[in-house]
Structures are given as C-alpha cells and as structure tokens.
PDB file of C-alpha atoms in Angstrom:
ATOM      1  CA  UNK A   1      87.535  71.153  37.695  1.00  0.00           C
ATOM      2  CA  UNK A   2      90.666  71.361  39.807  1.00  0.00           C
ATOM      3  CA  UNK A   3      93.172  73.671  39.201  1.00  0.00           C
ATOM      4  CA  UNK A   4      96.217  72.896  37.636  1.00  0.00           C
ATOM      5  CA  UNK A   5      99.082  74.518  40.375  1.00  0.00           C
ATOM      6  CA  UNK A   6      96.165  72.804  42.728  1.00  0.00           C
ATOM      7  CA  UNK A   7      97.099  69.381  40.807  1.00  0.00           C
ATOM      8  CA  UNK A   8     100.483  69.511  41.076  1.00  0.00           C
ATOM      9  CA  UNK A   9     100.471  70.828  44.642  1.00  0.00           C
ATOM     10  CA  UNK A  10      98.532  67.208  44.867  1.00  0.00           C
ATOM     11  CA  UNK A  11     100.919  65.464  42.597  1.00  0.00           C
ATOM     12  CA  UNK A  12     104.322  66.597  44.519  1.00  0.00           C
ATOM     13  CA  UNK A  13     102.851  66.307  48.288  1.00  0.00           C
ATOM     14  CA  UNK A  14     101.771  62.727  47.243  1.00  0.00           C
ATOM     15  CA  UNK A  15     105.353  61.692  46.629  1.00  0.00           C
ATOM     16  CA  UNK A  16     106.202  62.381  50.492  1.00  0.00           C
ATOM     17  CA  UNK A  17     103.387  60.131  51.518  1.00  0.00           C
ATOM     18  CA  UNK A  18     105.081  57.340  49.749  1.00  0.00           C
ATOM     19  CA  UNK A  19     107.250  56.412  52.573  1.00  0.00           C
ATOM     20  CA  UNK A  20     110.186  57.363  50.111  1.00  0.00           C
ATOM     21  CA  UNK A  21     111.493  59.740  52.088  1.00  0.00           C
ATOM     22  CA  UNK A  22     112.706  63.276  51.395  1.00  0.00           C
ATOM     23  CA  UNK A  23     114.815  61.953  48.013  1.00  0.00           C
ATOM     24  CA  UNK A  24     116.746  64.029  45.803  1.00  0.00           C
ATOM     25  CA  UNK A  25     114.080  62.442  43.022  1.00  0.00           C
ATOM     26  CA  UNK A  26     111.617  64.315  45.574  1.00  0.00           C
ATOM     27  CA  UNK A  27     112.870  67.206  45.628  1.00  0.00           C
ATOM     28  CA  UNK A  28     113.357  67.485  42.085  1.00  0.00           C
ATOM     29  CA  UNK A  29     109.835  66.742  41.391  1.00  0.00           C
ATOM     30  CA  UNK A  30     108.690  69.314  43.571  1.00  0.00           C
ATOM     31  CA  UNK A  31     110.969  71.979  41.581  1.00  0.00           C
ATOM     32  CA  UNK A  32     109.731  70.555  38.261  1.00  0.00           C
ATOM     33  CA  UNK A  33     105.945  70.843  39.595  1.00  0.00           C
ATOM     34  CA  UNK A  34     106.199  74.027  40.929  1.00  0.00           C
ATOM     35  CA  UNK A  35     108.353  75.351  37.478  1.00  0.00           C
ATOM     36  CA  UNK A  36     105.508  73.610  35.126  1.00  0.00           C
ATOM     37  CA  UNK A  37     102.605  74.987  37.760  1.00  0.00           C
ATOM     38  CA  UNK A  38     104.238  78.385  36.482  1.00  0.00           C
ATOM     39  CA  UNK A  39     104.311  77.679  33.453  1.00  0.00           C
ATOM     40  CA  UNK A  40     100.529  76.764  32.643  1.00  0.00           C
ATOM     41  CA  UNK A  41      98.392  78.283  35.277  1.00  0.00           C
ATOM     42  CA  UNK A  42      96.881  81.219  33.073  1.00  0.00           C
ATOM     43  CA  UNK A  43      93.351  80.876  34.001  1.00  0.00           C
ATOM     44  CA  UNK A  44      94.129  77.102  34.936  1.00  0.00           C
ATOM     45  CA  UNK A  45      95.607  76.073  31.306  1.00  0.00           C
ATOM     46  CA  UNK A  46      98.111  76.970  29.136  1.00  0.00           C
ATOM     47  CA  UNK A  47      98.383  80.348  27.907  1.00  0.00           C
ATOM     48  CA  UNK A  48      97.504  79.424  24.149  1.00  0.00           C
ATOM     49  CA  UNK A  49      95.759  76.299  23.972  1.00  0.00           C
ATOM     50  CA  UNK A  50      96.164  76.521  20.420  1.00  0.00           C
ATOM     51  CA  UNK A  51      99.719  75.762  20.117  1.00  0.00           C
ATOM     52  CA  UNK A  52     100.806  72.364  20.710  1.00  0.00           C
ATOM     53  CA  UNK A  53     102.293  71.563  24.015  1.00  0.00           C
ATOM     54  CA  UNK A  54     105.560  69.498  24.082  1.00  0.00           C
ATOM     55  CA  UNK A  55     107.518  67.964  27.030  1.00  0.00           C
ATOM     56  CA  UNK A  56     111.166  67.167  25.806  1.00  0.00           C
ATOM     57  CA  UNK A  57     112.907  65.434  28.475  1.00  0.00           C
ATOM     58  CA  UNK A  58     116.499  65.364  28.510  1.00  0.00           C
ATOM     59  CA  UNK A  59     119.428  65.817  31.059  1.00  0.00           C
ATOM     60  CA  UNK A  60     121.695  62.280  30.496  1.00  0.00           C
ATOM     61  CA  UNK A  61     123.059  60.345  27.710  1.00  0.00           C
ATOM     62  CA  UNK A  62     126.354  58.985  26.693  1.00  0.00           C
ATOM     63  CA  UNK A  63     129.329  61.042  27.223  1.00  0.00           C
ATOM     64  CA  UNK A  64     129.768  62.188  23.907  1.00  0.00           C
ATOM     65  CA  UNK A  65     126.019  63.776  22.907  1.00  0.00           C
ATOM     66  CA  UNK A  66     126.199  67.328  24.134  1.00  0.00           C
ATOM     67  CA  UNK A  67     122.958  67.292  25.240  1.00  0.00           C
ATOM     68  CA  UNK A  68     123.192  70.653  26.901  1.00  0.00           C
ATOM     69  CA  UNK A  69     123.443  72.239  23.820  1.00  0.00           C
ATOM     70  CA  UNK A  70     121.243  70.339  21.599  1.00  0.00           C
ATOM     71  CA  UNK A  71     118.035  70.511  23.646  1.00  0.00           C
ATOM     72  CA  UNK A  72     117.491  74.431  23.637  1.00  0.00           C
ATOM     73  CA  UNK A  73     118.510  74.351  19.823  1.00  0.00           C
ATOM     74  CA  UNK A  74     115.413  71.817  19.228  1.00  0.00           C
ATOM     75  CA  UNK A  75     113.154  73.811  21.116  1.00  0.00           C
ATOM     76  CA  UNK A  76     114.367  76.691  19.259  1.00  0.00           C
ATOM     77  CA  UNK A  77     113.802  74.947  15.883  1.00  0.00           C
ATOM     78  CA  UNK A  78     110.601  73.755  17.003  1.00  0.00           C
ATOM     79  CA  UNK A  79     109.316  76.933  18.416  1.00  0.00           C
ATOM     80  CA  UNK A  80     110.277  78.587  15.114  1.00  0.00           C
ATOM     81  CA  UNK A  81     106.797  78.806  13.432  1.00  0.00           C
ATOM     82  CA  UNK A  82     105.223  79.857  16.744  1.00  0.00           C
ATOM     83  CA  UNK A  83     102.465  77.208  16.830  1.00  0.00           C
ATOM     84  CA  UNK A  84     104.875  74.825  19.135  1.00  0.00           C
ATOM     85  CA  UNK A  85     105.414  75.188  22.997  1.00  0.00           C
ATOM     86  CA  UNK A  86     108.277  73.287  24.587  1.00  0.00           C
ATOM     87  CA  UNK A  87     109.058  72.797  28.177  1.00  0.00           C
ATOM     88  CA  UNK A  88     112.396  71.202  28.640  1.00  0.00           C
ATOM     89  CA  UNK A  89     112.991  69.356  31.793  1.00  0.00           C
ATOM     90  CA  UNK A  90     116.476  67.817  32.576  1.00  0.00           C
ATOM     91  CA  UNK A  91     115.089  64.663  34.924  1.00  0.00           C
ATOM     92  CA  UNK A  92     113.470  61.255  33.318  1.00  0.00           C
ATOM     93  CA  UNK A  93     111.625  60.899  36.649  1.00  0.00           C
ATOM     94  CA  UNK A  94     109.666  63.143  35.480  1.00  0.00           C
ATOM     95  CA  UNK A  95     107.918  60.151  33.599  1.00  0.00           C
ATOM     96  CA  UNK A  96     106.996  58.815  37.218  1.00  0.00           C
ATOM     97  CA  UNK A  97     104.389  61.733  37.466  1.00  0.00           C
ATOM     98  CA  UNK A  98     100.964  62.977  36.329  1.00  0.00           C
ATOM     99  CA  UNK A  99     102.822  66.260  34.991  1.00  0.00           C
ATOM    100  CA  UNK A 100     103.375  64.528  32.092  1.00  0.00           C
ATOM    101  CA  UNK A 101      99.402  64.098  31.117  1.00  0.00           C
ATOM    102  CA  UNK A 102      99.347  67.982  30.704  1.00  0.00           C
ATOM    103  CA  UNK A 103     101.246  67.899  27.298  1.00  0.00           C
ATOM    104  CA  UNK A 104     100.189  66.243  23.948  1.00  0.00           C
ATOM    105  CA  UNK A 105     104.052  65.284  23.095  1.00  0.00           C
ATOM    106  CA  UNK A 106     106.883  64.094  25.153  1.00  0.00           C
ATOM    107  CA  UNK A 107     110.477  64.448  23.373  1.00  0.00           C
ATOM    108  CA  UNK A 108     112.726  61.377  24.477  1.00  0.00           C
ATOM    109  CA  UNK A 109     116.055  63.138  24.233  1.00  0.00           C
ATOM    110  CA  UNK A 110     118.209  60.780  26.233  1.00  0.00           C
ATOM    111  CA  UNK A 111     119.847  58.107  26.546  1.00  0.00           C
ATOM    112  CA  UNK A 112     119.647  56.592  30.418  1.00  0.00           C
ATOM    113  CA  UNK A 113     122.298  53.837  31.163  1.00  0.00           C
ATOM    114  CA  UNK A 114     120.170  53.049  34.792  1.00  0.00           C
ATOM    115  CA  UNK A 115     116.972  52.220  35.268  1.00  0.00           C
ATOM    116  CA  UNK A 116     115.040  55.006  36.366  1.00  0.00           C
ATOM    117  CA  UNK A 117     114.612  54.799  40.090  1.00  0.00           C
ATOM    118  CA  UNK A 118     110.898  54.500  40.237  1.00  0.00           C
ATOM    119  CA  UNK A 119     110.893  52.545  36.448  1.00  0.00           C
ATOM    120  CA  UNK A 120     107.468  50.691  36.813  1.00  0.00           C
ATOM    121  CA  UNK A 121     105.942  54.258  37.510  1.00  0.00           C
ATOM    122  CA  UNK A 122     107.765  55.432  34.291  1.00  0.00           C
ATOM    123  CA  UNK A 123     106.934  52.590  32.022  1.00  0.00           C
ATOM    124  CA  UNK A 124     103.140  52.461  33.064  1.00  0.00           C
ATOM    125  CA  UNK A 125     103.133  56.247  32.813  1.00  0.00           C
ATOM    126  CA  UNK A 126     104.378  56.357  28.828  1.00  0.00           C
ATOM    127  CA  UNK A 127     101.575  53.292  27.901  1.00  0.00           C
ATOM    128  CA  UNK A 128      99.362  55.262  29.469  1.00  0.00           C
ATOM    129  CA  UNK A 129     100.263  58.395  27.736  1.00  0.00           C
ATOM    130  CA  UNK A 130      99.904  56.933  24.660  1.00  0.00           C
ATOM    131  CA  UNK A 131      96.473  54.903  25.115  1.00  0.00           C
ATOM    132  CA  UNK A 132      95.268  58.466  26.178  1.00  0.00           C
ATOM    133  CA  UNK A 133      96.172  60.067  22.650  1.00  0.00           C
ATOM    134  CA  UNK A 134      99.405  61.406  23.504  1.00  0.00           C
ATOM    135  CA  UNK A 135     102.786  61.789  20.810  1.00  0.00           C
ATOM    136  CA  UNK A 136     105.818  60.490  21.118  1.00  0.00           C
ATOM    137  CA  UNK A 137     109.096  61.915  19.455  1.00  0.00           C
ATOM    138  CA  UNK A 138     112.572  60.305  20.265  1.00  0.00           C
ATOM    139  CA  UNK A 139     115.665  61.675  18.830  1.00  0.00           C
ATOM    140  CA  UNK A 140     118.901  60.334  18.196  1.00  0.00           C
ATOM    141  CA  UNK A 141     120.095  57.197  20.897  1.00  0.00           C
ATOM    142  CA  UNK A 142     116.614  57.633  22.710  1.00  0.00           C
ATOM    143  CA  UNK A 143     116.519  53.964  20.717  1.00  0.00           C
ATOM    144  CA  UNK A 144     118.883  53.133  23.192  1.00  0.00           C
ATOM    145  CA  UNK A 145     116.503  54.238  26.126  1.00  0.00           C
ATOM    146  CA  UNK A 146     115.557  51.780  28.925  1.00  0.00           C
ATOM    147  CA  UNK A 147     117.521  48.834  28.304  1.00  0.00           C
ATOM    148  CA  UNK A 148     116.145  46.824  31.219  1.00  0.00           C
ATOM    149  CA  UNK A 149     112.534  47.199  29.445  1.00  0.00           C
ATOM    150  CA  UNK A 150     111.503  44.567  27.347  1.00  0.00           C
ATOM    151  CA  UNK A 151     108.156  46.506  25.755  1.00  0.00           C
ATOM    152  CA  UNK A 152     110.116  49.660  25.135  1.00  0.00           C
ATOM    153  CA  UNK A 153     110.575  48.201  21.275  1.00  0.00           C
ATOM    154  CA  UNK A 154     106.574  48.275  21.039  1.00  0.00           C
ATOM    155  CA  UNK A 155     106.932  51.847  22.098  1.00  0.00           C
ATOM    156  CA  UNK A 156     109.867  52.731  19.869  1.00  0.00           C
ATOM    157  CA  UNK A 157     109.607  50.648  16.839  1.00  0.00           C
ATOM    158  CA  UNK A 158     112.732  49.822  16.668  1.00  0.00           C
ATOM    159  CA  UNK A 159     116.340  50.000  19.440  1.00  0.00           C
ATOM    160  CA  UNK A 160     119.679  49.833  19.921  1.00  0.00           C
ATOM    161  CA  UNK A 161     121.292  46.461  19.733  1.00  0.00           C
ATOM    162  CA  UNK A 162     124.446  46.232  21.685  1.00  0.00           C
ATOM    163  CA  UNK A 163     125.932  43.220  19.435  1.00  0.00           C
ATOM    164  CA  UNK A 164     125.457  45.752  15.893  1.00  0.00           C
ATOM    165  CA  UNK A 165     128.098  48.396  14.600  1.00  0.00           C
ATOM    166  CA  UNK A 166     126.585  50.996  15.785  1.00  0.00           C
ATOM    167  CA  UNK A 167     127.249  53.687  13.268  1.00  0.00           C
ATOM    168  CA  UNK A 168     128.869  54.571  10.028  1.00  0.00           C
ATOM    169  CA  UNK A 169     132.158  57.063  10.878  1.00  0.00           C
ATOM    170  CA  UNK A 170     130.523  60.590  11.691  1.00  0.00           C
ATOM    171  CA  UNK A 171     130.240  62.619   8.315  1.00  0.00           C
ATOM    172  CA  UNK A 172     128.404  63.896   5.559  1.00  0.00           C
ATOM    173  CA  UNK A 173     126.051  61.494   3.847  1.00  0.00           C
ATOM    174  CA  UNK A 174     122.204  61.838   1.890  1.00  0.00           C
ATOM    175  CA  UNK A 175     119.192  61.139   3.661  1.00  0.00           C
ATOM    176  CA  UNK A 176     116.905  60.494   0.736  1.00  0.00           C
ATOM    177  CA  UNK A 177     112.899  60.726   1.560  1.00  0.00           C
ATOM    178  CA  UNK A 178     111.210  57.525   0.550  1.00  0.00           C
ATOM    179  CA  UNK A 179     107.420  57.868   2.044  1.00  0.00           C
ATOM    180  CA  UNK A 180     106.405  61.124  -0.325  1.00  0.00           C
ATOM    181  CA  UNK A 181     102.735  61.284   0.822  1.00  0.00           C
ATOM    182  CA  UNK A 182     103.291  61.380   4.760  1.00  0.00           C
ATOM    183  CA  UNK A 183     102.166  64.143   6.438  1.00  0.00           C
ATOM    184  CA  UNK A 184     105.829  64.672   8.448  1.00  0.00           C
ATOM    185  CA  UNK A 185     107.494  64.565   4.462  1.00  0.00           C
ATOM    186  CA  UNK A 186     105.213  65.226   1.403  1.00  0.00           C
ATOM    187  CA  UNK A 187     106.806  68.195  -0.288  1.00  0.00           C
ATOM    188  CA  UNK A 188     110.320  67.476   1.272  1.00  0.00           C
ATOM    189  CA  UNK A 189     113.647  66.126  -0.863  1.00  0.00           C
ATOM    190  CA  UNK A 190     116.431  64.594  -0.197  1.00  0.00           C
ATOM    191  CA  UNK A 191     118.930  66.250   1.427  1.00  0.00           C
ATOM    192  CA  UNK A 192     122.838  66.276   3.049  1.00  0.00           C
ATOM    193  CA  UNK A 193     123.538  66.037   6.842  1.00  0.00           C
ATOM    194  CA  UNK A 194     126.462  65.875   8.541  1.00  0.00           C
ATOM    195  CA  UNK A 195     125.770  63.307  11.369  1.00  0.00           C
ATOM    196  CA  UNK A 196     126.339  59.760  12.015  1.00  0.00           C
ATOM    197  CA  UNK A 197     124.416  56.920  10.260  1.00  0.00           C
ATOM    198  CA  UNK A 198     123.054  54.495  12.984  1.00  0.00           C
ATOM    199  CA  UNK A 199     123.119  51.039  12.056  1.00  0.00           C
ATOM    200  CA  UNK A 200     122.321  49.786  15.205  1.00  0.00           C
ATOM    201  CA  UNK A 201     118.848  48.918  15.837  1.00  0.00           C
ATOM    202  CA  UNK A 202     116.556  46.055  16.146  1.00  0.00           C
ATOM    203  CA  UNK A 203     113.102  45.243  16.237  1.00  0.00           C
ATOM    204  CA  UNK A 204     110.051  43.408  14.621  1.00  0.00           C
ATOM    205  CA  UNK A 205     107.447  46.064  15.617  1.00  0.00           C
ATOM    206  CA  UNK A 206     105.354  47.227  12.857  1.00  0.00           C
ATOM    207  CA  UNK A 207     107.377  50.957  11.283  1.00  0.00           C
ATOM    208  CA  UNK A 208     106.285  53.196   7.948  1.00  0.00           C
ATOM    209  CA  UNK A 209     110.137  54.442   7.177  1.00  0.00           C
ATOM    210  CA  UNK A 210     109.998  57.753   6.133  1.00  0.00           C
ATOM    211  CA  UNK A 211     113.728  58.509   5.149  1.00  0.00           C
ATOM    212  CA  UNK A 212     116.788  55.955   4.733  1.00  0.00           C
ATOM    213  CA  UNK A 213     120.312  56.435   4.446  1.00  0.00           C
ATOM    214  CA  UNK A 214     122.925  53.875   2.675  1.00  0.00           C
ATOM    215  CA  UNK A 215     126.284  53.088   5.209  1.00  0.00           C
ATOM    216  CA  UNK A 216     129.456  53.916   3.270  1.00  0.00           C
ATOM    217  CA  UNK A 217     130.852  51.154   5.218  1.00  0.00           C
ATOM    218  CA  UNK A 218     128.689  48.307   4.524  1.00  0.00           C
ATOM    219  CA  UNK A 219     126.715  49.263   1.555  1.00  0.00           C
ATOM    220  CA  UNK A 220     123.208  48.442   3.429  1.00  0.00           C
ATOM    221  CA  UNK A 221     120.514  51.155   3.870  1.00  0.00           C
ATOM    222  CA  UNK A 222     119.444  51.706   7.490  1.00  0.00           C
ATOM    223  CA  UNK A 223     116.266  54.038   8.553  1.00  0.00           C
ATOM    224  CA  UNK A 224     117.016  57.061   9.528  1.00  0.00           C
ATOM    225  CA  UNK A 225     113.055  58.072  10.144  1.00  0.00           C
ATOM    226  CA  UNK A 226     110.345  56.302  11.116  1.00  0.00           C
ATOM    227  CA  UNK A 227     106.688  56.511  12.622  1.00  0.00           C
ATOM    228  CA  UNK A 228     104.609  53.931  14.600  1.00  0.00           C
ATOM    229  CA  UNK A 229     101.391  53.935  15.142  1.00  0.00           C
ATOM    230  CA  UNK A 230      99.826  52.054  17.652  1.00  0.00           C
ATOM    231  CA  UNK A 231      96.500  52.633  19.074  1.00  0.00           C
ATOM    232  CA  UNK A 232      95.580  55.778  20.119  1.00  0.00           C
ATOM    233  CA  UNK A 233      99.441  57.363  20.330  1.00  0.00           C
ATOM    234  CA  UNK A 234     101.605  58.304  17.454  1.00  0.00           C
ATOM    235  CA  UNK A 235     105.543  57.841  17.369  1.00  0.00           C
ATOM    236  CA  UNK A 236     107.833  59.703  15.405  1.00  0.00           C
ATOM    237  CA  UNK A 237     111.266  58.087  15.970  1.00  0.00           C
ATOM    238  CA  UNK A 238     114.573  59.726  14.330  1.00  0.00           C
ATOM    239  CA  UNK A 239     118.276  58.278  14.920  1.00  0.00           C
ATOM    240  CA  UNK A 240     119.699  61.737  13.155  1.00  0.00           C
ATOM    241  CA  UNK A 241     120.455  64.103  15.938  1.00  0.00           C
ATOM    242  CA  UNK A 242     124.522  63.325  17.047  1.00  0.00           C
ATOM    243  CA  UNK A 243     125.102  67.037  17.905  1.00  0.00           C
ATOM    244  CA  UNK A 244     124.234  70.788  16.758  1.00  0.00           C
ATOM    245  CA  UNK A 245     125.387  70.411  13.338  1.00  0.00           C
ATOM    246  CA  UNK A 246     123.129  67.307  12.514  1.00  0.00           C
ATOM    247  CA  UNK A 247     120.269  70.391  13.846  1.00  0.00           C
ATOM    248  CA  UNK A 248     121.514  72.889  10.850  1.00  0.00           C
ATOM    249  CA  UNK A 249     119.777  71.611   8.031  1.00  0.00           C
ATOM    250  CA  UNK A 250     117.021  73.070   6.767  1.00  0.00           C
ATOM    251  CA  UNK A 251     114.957  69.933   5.981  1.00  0.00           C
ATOM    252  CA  UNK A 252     115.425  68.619   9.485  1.00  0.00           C
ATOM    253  CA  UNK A 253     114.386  71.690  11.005  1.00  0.00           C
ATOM    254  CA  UNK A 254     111.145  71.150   9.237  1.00  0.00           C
ATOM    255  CA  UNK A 255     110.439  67.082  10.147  1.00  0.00           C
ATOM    256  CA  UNK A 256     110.638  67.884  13.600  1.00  0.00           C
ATOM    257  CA  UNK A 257     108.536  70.552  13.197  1.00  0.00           C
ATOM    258  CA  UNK A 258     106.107  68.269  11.415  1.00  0.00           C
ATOM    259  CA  UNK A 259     106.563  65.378  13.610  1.00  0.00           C
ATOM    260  CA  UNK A 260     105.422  67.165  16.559  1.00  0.00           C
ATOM    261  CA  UNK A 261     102.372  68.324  14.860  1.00  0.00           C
ATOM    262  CA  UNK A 262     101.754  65.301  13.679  1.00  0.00           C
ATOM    263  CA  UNK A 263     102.283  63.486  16.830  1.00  0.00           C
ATOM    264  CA  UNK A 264     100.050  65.779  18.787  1.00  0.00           C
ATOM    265  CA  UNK A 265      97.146  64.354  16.784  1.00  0.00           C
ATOM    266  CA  UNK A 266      94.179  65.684  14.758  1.00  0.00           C
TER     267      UNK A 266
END
C-alpha cells in the first residue's frame, strides 16, 4: 500500500504537470498536502482510526459571517466528546484534490461567490466522495454554495434562492424538533437560539426535516435541519449557524456532534 505523505507527495507534484503553472491554487495545495501529510502519517494513517475524521472547509463567505471565528468554535464543539477529529482548511480548492478521500466527512462552511477555479475537478470530486460512502455536513449559507452548479441541489437538498427573503430579522426564536426517532435528534427538545431564520431556499430533492422554525415575519415554518440520503453518502444540512452565538446552545452543540457521526456512516 502506498504511503500516505508518499500520496500526497504524488497528489501535489501532479498539479505542476498540469501545464497550470506555478499558481497561487498550487502553491496552496502543496501547503495543505504537506500540513494534512503531517497530520495523518502515524504509521501511514491517522493516529486513532477510531475517531471519525472530518474535513471542514472554510476560508470565504459573505462579508458579514465571521467565519474566522466560527470554524475553530465548531471544531471545538465537535471535538468535545473526543471521538471527532477535525482538520480545518481555509481553501475550497481543496475539493479539486484526492486529500479529500482521506476523511469520512467534509464540513461545507462557506459560502463562495466565484466558481472555484478548477470547478469541474471540485464538483466530480464531492459525487465521488459521496458514491464512495463519504458524509456531508453544510452549515449555515453553504446552501448558497456553488451557484453556477446546477446538481449542487441533489447534493444539498435544498439552496439559496436569490428571488426569496432571505431571513427573518436576526433574533431569538424556537427551533422545535419534529423527526423524534432520528439518530442526529431522538432524545433532544426543543430549544431557543439566537440566530437568523433562513427562509430562503429551494429545491425538489427528496429531505427528512429534522427541526423547523416558524418566521415571525410571515407566519410560515421553514427547515432549519435536514438530512438527505442519497446512495451511498449521507447529508446533514443545517441553515442555523449566523455567528458564535447561534454555536452556544447546548442542543446544537449536540446535532452537530451527532450529524457528523451519523454522516460518517455505520
């Protein structure tokens, strides 16, 4: 079996043979493979193959989600019980790259206005993640994510639609639990977040809501968790997530925590 740094020696050097060029997406990727490399090579896989591996991927989004702060606190929450690794890396080419394959759950925690610059790499790269087995969990306006790719609502369940309101005014409001037997939320209640209610998205792809919120505005009740299940791969798919304090309640905490079990598969 080759080794892993091996692999993404491979991986990274195969990038330059592209004709691409030295690009600043090159050199990135060779950081990234070298940092991950690190990070698994322990007798050529991770050091606890018990704990499930996660991959959030993070590093742009809309001006007003403080994504430097809220992706260490998820890893922190989800690292909590000690069965959960997280690697965060702040680049969505990272999608373009076998690297990816080494983790059972990637963490969409972004929102990318561009197309990424190698985008059918990326797109091919998260079907084939998922026909392989692999978890998906996507927090916050990840359902606004790739915009310029039709099948991304397969992959999601359900995205942002430009033409929709796209939220209730941020504030306190109840999430109330409606799927009680659910792995991610048998045993949970209802509870209060401060956060904004997205009522934004679209989609006919096939869901199992797991928690719903009604809009003070508009009187409707929107989803604010879902799952999708589609072939091998698992989504989990939350819109909560706005900024640190949507992180501080208890009950969230422990979905994500759940989730990423969940998605990572028997």
């Amino acid at each position: 079996m080759m080794s892993t740094s091996r692999r993404y020696e491979m991986v990274y050097r195969s990038s330059f043979s592209s004709g691409l060029g030295c690009s600043l997406f090159q050199l990135t990727l060779i950081f990234w493979a070298a940092f991950l490399g690190l990070a698994v090579q322990s007798s050529d896989t991770w050091a606890n193959e018990t704990k499930h591996r996660a991959m959030l991927i993070t590093g742009v989004d809309y001006a007003g989600h403080q994504w430097k702060t809220t992706a260490p606190l998820v890893r922190k929450i989800l690292e909590a019980d000690g069965d959960i690794e997280v690697r965060i890396v702040e680049d969505i080419e990272i999608l373009a790259t076998d690297l990816i394959f080494d983790f059972q759950v990637l963490i969409f925690h972004f929102k990318n206005y561009d197309p990424p610059r190698r985008a059918a790499a990326v797109y091919s790269n998260i079907q084939e993640f998922q026909k392989r087995g692999g978890g998906l969990l996507l927090l916050h306006f990840a359902c606004g994510a790739f915009e310029q790719w039709p099948e991304y609502v397969m992959v999601a369940g359900r995205i942002w639609d430009r033409e929709k309101r796209p939220h209730d005014p941020w504030g306190r409001f109840t999430v109330r639990i409606v799927s009680t037997e659910h792995p991610i939320t048998v045993g949970l209640s209802d509870f209060e977040i401060e956060d904004e209610l997205y009522t934004c998205l679209k989609g006919e792809t096939p869901i199992k809501v797991l928690a719903e919120a009604r809009s003070k505005v508009d009187g409707l009740t929107y989803p604010m968790a879902f799952v999708v299940e589609s072939g091998a791969g698992r989504v989990f798919h939350t819109v909560l997530g706005h900024d640190a304090r949507a992180f501080e309640s208890p009950t969230v905490q422990v979905l994500l925590r759940r989730a990423v079990r969940w998605a990572a598969g028997p």
